[in-house]
C-alpha positions as CSV (number, residue, x, y, z in Angstrom):
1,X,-2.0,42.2,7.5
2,X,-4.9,44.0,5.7
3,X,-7.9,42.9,3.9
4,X,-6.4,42.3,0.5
5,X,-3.3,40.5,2.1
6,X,-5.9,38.0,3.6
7,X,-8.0,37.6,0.5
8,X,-5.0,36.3,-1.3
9,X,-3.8,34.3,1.8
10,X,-7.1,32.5,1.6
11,X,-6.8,32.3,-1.8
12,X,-3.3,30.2,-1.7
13,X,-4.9,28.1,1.5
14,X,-7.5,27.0,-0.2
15,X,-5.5,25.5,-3.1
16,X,-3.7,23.2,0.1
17,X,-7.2,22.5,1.0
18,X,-8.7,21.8,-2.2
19,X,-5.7,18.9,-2.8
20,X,-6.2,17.5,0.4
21,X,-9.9,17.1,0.2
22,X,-9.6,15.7,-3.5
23,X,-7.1,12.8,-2.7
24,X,-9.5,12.4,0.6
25,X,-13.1,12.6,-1.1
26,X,-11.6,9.9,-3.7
27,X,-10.7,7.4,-1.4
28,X,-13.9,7.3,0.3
29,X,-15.8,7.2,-2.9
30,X,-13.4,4.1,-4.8
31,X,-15.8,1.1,-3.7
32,X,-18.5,3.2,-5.6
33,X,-16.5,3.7,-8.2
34,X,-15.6,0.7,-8.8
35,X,-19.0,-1.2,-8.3
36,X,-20.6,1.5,-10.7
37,X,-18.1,1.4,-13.8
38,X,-17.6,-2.3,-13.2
39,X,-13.9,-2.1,-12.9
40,X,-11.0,-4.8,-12.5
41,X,-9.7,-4.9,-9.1
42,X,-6.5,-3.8,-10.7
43,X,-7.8,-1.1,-12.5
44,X,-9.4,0.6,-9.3
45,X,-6.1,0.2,-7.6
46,X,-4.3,2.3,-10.3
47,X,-7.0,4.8,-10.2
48,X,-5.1,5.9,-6.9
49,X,-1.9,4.8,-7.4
50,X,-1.6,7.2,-10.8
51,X,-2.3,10.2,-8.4
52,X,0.8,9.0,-6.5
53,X,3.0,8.4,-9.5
54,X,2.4,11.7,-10.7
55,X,3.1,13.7,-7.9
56,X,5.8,12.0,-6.7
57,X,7.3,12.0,-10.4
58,X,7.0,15.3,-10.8
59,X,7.4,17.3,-7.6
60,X,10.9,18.3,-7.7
61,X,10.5,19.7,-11.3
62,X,7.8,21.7,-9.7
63,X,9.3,23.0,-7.4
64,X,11.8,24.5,-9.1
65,X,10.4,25.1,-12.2
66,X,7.8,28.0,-9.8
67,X,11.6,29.4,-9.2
68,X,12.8,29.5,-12.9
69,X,9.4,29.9,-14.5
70,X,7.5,32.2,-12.1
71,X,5.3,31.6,-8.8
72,X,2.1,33.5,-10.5
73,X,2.6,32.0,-14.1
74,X,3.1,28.3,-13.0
75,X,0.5,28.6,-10.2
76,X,-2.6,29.9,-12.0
77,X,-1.6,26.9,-15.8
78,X,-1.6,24.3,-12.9
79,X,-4.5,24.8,-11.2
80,X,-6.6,25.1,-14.7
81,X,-5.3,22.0,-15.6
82,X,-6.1,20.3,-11.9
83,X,-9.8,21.8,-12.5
84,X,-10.0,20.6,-16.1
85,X,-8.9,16.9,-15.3
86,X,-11.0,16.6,-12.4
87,X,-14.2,17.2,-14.3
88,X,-12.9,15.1,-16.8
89,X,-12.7,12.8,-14.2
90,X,-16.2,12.9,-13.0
91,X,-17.4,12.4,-17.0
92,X,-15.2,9.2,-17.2
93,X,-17.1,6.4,-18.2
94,X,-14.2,4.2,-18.4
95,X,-11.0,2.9,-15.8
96,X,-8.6,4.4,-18.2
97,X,-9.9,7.5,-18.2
98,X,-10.4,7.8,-14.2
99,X,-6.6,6.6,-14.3
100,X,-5.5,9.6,-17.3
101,X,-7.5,11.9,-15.1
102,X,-5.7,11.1,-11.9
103,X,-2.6,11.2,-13.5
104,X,-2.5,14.3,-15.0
105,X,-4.3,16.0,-11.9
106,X,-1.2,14.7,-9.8
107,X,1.2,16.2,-11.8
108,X,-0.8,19.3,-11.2
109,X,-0.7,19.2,-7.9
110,X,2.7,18.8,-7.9
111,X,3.3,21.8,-9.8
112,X,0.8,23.9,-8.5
113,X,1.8,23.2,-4.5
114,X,5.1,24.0,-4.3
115,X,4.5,27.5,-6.4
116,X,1.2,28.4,-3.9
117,X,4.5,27.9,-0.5
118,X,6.6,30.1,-2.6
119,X,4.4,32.2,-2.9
120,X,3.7,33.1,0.8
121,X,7.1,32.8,1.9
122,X,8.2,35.6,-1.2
123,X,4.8,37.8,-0.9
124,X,4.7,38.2,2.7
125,X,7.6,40.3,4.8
126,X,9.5,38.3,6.6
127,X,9.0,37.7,10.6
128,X,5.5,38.1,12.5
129,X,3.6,38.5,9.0
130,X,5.3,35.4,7.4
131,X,4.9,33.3,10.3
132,X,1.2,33.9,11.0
133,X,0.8,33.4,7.2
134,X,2.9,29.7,7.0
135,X,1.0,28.6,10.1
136,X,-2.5,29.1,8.7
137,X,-1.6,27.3,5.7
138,X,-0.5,24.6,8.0
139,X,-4.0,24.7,9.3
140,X,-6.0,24.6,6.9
141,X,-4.0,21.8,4.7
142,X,-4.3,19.3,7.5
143,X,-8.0,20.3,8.0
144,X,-8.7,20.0,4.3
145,X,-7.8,16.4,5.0
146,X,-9.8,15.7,7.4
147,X,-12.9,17.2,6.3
148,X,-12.8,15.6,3.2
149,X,-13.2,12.2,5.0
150,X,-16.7,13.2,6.1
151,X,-17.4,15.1,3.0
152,X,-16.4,12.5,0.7
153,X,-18.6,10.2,2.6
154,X,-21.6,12.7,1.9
155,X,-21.0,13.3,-1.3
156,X,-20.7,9.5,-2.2
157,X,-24.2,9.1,-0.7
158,X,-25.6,11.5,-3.3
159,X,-23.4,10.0,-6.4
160,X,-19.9,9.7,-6.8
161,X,-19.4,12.2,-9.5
162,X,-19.8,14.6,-7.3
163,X,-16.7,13.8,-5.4
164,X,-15.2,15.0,-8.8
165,X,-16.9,18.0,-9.3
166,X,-16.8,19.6,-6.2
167,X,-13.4,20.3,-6.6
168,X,-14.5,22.0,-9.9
169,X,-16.4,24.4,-8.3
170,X,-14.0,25.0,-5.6
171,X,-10.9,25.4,-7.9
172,X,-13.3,27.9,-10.2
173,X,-13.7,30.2,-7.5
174,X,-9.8,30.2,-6.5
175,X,-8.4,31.0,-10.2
176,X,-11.5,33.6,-10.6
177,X,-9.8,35.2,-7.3
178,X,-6.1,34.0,-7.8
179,X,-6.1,36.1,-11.1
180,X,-7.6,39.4,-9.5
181,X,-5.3,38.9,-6.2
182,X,-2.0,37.6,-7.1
183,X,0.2,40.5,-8.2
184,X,2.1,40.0,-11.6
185,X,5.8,39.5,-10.8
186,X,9.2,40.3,-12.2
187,X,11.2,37.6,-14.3
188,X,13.1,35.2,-12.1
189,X,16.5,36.6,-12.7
190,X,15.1,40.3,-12.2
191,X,13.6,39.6,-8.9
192,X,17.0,39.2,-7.3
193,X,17.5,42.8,-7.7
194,X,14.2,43.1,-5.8
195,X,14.3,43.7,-2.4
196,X,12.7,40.9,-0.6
197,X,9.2,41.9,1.3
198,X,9.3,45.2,-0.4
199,X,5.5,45.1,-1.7
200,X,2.6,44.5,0.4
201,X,0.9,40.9,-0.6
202,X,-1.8,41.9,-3.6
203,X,0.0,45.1,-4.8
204,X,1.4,46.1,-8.1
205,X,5.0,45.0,-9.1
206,X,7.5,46.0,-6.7
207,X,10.1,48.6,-7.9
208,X,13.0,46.9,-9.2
209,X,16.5,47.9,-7.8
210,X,18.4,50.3,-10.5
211,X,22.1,49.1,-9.2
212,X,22.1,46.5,-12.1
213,X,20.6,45.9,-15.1
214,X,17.8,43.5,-16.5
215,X,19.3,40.4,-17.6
216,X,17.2,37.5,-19.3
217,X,16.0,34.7,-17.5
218,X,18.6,31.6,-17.2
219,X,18.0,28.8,-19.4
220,X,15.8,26.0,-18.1
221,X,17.9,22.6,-18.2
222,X,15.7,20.7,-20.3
223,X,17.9,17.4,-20.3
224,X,17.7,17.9,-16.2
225,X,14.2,18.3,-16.4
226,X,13.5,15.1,-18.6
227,X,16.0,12.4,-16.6
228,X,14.8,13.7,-13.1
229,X,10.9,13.3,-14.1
230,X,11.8,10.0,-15.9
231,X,13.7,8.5,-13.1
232,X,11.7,10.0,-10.4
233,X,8.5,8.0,-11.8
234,X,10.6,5.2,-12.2
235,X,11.1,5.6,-8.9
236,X,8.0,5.9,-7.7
237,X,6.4,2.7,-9.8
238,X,9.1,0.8,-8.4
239,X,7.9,1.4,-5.1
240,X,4.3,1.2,-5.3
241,X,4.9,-2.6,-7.0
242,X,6.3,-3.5,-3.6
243,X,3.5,-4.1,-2.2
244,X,3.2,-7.2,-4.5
245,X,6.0,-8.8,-2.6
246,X,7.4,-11.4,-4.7
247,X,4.7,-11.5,-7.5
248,X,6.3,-10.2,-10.5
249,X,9.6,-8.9,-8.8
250,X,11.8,-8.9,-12.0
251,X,9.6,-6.3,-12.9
252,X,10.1,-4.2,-9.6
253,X,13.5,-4.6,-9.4
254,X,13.9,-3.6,-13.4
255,X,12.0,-0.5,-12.5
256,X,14.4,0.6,-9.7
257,X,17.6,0.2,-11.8
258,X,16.3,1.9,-14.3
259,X,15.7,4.9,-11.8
260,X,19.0,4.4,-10.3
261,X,20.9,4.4,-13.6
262,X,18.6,7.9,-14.6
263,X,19.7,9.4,-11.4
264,X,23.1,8.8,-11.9
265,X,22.6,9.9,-15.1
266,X,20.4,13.2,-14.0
267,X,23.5,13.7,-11.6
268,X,26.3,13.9,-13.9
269,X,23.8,16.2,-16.1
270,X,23.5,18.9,-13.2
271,X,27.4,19.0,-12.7
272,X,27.8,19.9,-15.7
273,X,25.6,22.3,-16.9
274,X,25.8,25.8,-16.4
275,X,22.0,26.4,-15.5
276,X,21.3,23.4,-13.4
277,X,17.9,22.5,-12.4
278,X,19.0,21.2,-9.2
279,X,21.9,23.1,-7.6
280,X,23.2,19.9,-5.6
281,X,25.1,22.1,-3.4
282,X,21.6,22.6,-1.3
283,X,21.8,19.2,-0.7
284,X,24.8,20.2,2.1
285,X,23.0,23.4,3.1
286,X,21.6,23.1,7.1
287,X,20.1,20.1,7.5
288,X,18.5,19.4,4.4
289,X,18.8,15.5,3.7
290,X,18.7,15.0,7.2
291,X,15.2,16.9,7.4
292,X,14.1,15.8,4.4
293,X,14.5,11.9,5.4
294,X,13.3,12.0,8.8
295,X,9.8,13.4,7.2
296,X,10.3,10.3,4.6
297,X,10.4,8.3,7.5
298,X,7.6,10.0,9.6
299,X,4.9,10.4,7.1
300,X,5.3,6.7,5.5
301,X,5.0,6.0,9.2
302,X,2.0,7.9,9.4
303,X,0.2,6.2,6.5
304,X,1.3,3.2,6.9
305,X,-0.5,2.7,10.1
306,X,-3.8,4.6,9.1
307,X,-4.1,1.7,6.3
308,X,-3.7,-0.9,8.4
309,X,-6.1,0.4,10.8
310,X,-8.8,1.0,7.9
311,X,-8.1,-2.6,7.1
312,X,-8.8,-3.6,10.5
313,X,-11.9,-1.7,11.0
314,X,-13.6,-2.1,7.6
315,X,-12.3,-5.6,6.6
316,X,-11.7,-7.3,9.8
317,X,-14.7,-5.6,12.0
318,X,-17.3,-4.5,9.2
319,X,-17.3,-0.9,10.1
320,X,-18.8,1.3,6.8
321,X,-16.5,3.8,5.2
322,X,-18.4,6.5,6.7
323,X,-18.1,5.4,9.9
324,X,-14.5,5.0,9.2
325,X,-13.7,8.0,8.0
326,X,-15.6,9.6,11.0
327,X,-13.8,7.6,13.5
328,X,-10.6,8.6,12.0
329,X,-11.4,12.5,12.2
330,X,-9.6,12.6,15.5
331,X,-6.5,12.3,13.7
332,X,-7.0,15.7,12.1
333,X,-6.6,17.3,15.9
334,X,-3.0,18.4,14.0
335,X,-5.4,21.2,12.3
336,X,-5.5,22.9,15.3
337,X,-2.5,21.9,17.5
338,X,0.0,22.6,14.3
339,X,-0.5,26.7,14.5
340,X,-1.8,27.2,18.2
341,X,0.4,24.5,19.9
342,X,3.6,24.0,18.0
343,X,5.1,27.4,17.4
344,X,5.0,27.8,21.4
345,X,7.3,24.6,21.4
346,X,9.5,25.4,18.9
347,X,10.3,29.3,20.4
348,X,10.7,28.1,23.6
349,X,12.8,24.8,23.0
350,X,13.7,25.0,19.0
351,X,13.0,22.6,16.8
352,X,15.2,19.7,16.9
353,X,13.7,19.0,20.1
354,X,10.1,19.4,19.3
355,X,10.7,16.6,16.4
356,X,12.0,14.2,18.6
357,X,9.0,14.7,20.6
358,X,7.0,14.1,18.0
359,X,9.0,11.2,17.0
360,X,8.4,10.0,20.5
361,X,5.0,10.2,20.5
362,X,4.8,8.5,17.5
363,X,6.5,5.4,18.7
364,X,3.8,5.7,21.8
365,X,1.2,5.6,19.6
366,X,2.0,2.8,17.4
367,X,3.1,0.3,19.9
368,X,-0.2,0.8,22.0
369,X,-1.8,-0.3,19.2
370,X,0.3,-3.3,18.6
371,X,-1.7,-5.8,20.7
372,X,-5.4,-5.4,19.1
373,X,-7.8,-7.1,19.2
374,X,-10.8,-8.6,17.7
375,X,-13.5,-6.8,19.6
376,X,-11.5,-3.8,20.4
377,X,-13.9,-0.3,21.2
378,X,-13.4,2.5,20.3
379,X,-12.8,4.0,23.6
380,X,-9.8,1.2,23.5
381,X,-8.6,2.9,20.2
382,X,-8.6,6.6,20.6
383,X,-5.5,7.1,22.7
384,X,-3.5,5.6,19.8
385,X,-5.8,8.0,17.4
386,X,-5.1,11.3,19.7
387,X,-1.3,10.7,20.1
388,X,-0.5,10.2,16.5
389,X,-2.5,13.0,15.6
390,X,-0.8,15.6,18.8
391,X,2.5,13.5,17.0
392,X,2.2,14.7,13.1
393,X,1.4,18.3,14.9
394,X,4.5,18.5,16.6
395,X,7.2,16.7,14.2
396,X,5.7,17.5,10.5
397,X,5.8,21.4,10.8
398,X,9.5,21.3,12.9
399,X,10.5,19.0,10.0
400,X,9.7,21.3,7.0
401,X,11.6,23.8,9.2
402,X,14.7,22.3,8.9
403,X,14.3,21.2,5.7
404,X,14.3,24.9,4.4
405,X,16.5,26.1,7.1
406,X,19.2,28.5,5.5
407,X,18.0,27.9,2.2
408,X,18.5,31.0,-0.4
409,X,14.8,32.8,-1.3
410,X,15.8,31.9,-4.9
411,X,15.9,28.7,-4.2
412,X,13.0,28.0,-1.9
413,X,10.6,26.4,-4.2
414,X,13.5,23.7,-4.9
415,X,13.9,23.0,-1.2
416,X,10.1,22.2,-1.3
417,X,10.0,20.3,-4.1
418,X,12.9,18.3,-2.3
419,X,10.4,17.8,0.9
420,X,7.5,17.1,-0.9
421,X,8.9,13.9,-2.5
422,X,10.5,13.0,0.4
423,X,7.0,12.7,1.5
424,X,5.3,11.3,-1.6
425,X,8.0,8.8,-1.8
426,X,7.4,8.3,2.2
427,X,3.7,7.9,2.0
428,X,4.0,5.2,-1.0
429,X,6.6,3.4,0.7
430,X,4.5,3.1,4.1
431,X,1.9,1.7,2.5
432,X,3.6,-0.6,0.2
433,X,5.9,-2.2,3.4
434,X,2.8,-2.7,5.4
435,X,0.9,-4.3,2.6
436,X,4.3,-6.2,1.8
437,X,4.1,-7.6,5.5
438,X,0.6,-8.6,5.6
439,X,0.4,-10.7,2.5
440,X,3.8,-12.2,4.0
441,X,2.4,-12.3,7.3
442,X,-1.4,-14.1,5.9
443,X,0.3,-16.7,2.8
444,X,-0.9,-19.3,4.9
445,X,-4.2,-18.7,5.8
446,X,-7.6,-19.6,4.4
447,X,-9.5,-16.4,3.1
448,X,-12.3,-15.5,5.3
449,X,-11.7,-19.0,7.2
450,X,-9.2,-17.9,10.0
451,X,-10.1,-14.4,11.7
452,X,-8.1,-14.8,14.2
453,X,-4.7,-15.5,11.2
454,X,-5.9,-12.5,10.1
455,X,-5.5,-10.5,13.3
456,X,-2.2,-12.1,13.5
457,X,-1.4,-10.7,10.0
458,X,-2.4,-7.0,10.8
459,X,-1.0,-7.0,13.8
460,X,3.0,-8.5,12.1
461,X,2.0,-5.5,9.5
462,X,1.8,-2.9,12.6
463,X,5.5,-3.4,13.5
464,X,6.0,-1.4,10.2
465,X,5.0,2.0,11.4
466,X,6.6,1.5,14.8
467,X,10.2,0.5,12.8
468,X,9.8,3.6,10.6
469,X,9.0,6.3,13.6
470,X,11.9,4.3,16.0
471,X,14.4,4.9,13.1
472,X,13.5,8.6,13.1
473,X,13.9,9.1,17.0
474,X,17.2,7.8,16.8
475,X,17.5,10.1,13.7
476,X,16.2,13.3,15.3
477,X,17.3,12.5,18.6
478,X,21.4,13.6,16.5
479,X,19.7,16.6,16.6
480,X,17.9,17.5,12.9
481,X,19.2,20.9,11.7
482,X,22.1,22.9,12.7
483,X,20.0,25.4,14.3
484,X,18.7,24.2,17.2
485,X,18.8,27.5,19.0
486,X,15.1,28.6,19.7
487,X,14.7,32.1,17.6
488,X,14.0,35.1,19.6
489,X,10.1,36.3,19.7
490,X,9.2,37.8,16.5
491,X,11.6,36.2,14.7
492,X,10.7,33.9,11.5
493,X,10.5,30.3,12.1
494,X,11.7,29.8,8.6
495,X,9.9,29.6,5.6
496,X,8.8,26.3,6.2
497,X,6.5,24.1,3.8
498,X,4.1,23.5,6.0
499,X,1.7,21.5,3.7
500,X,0.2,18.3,4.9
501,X,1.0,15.7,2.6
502,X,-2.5,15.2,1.0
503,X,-1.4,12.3,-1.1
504,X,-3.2,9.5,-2.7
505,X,-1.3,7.6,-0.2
506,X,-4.8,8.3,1.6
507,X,-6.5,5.1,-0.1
508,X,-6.4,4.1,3.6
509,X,-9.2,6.0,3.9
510,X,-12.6,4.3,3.3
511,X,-11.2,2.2,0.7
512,X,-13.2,-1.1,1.3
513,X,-16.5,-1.7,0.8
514,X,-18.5,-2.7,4.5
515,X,-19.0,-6.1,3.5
516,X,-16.2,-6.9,2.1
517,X,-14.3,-10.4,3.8
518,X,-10.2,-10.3,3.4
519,X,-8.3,-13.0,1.9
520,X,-4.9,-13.1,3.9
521,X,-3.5,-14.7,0.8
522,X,-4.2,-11.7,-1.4
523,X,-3.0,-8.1,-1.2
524,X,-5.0,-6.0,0.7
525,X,-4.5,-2.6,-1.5
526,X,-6.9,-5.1,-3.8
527,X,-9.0,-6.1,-1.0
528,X,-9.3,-1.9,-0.4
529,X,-10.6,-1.0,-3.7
530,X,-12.4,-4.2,-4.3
């Protein structure tokens, strides 16, 4: 690649890395937050949860709107409005401003995202190029994470405003070099006379093909658009209450059948309409669902456990959220492993059988971890810590694989709008069963009383994860995607979305304060931002 095709590279990896460090950064900072503004414990829970509610809401409208709308125009409106909401953020004086603020900035991200993928796999010819491309966006997503644990610790030291504005600064510099880099593009419905690859990354407009003529954009399917963002945050409010268990469950349960009956609803709409927003045919294409809910299964897995072992560590054993988020660095080992380790795997035994692997690691992981114990070291710790992290390396990247595995160009934003809320939906649902479990797990204990109940409770909560990554083994292990033949050297791996999924699912991170003594009986996503 040359020296412009790597400026805008970096430019669309460090929109992965600014999400991941933003959704990191916060959860470290929350108990500051919180203790600063004076906020309701519920309050500072929503504060996270509205980052959640609206990415998961509105990533499949993304994803395709960067399709209909254009990758260029879609990416650089979204990430002003991610900048502008974060420093609005970081002025907030008040919980309901933090909340609008996260809101709005998760609905960025899930606009934003899914055009940044799409734009690699259309701008960069496909093979060698594309593949070296897709894996350093891997890369640098999971590291984005993982050095925003340490940074957001930092910055909290020095004021937690600043874990606000330091994404200002950083999405500044992208737009400033996102408008100079990323080439302006034909209209949607023009660009499939294009030919695919034929303009190197950064250059003008590529030539369009004189065998047919111009034709206007297709009609964006407005009533589509409205019932799948409706039902989809539905959705997505339904499950984050679970984590109340019984407490207030007519509420829960109305939530979900009012997503149900919209997705029926959005269904019926997209059979019908001539310019659908979702085509549902992809839904049979490869290995799509399949794909899609194994990394459902995998990533709620994944965060599930990380925030029952924050729990553990900062409730249970007084560790500081610094120390915390320090301890849990190892899991970022996927950074590197995920483009060095994994393509290696997946050319020599294809993918289907890497996931498994990964799947099976996973289980390893979880279960060593199963019997903890009060006074456990960290030396005792890592293996789980290293396992799961060599785990997400090997199954995340094979997943996202098959989840856009024989899908259409024209389409590829929608297939990764279709993964990433497989894994919002994942990540909320991971932390909501484990939290479900422990206050199940802890009803009858004293609070602060019974440390040994409380061990008990964390450890019932454990077999969460462990269920989750079992059910995808025997999932994967049908063989996930109809192309399990490794590809030949040079050939693409498929224009996978290879984004780690940065959500604020991460309030496992950090979220307590040092101090802070658990009450079994109450729900420890309070206990977390409390």
């Amino acid at each position: 690649m040359g020296t412009r095709a790597w400026a805008l590279l970096l430019v669309l990896c460090g929109t992965i890395f600014l999400e991941g460090i933003d959704v990191a950064m916060l959860a470290v900072a929350i108990p500051s937050i919180r203790s600063d503004l004076d906020l309701p414990t519920d309050t500072a829970a929503w504060v996270m949860s509205a980052y959640v509610l609206g990415y998961a809401g509105f990533t499949l409208l993304g994803g395709r709107a960067a399709d209909l709308l254009g990758r260029r125009r879609m990416f650089l409106t979204w990430l002003t409005v991610f900048l502008a909401f974060s420093g609005l953020g970081g002025f907030a004086t008040e919980g309901w401003t933090l909340i609008v603020a996260r809101f709005v900035t998760g609905v960025s991200a899930a606009f934003m995202t899914p055009a940044a993928l799409s734009l690699i796999t259309t701008s960069y010819e496909e093979g060698e190029q594309r593949n070296k491309a897709l894996l350093v966006f891997a890369g640098t997503a999971a590291g984005g994470f993982s050095l925003g644990l340490v940074i957001g610790g930092l910055l909290t030291q020095l004021g937690w405003r600043w874990v606000f504005f330091a994404p200002v600064l950083l999405a500044g510099a992208l737009l400033v070099a996102a408008t100079r880099l990323i080439p302006h593009q034909p209209r949607p419905a023009e660009s499939e006379n294009a030919e695919p690859g034929s303009s190197e990354p950064g250059s003008a407009e590529p030539e369009k093909s004189p065998g047919r003529p111009r034709r206007r954009t297709e009609g964006f399917d407005i009533l589509g658009a409205a019932t799948a963002a409706a039902a989809m945050l539905l959705a997505a409010y339904a499950v984050i209450r679970l984590e109340h268990g019984l407490d207030g469950w007519r509420l829960t349960a109305g939530a979900a059948l009012a997503a149900t009956t919209l997705l029926v609803v959005f269904v019926a709409v997209e059979r019908r309409t001539p310019t659908p927003l979702v085509r549902l045919g992809i839904l049979r294409t490869g290995s799509v669902v399949r794909a899609d809910l194994g990394a459902l299964l995998f990533v709620g897995a994944f965060f599930g456990f990380q925030f029952v072992l924050t729990l553990y560590l900062q409730e249970l054993r007084g560790w500081s959220s610094l120390q915390t988020a320090i301890a849990l660095v190892v899991l970022g080992c996927d950074a590197i492993l995920a483009p060095t380790l994994t393509p290696r795997l997946v050319t020599r035994f294809g993918h289907a059988k890497v996931i498994l692997g990964g799947f099976v690691l996973a289980v390893v992981a979880y279960g060593l971890f199963l019997p903890v114990g009060m006074d456990w070291s960290y030396a005792a710790m890592f293996p789980t810590l290293i396992i799961a992290g060599t785990a997400f390396a090997l199954a995340y990247g094979p997943l996202t694989i098959a989840a856009t595995d024989g899908v259409a160009e024209s389409e590829q934003g929608l297939a990764s709008g279709l993964l990433h809320t497989a894994t919002q939906f994942g990540s909320a649902i991971g932390i909501s069963a484990v939290t479900a479990v422990y206050g199940l797990a802890s009803s009858g204990a004293s609070a602060g009383s019974d440390p040994d109940a409380t061990l008990s409770a964390f450890r019932a909560a454990l077999i969460v994860p462990v269920a989750m990554v079992t059910l995808g083994a025997l999932l994967s292990s049908f063989g996930i995607g109809s192309r399990t033949k490794p590809p030949t050297a040079g050939a693409p791996i498929g224009p996978a979305v290879l984004a780690a999924p940065t959500t604020a699912a991460v309030t496992v991170i950090a979220a307590a304060p040092a101090d802070a003594v658990p009450d079994p009986s109450a729900n420890p996503t309070r206990q977390a931002s409390s």
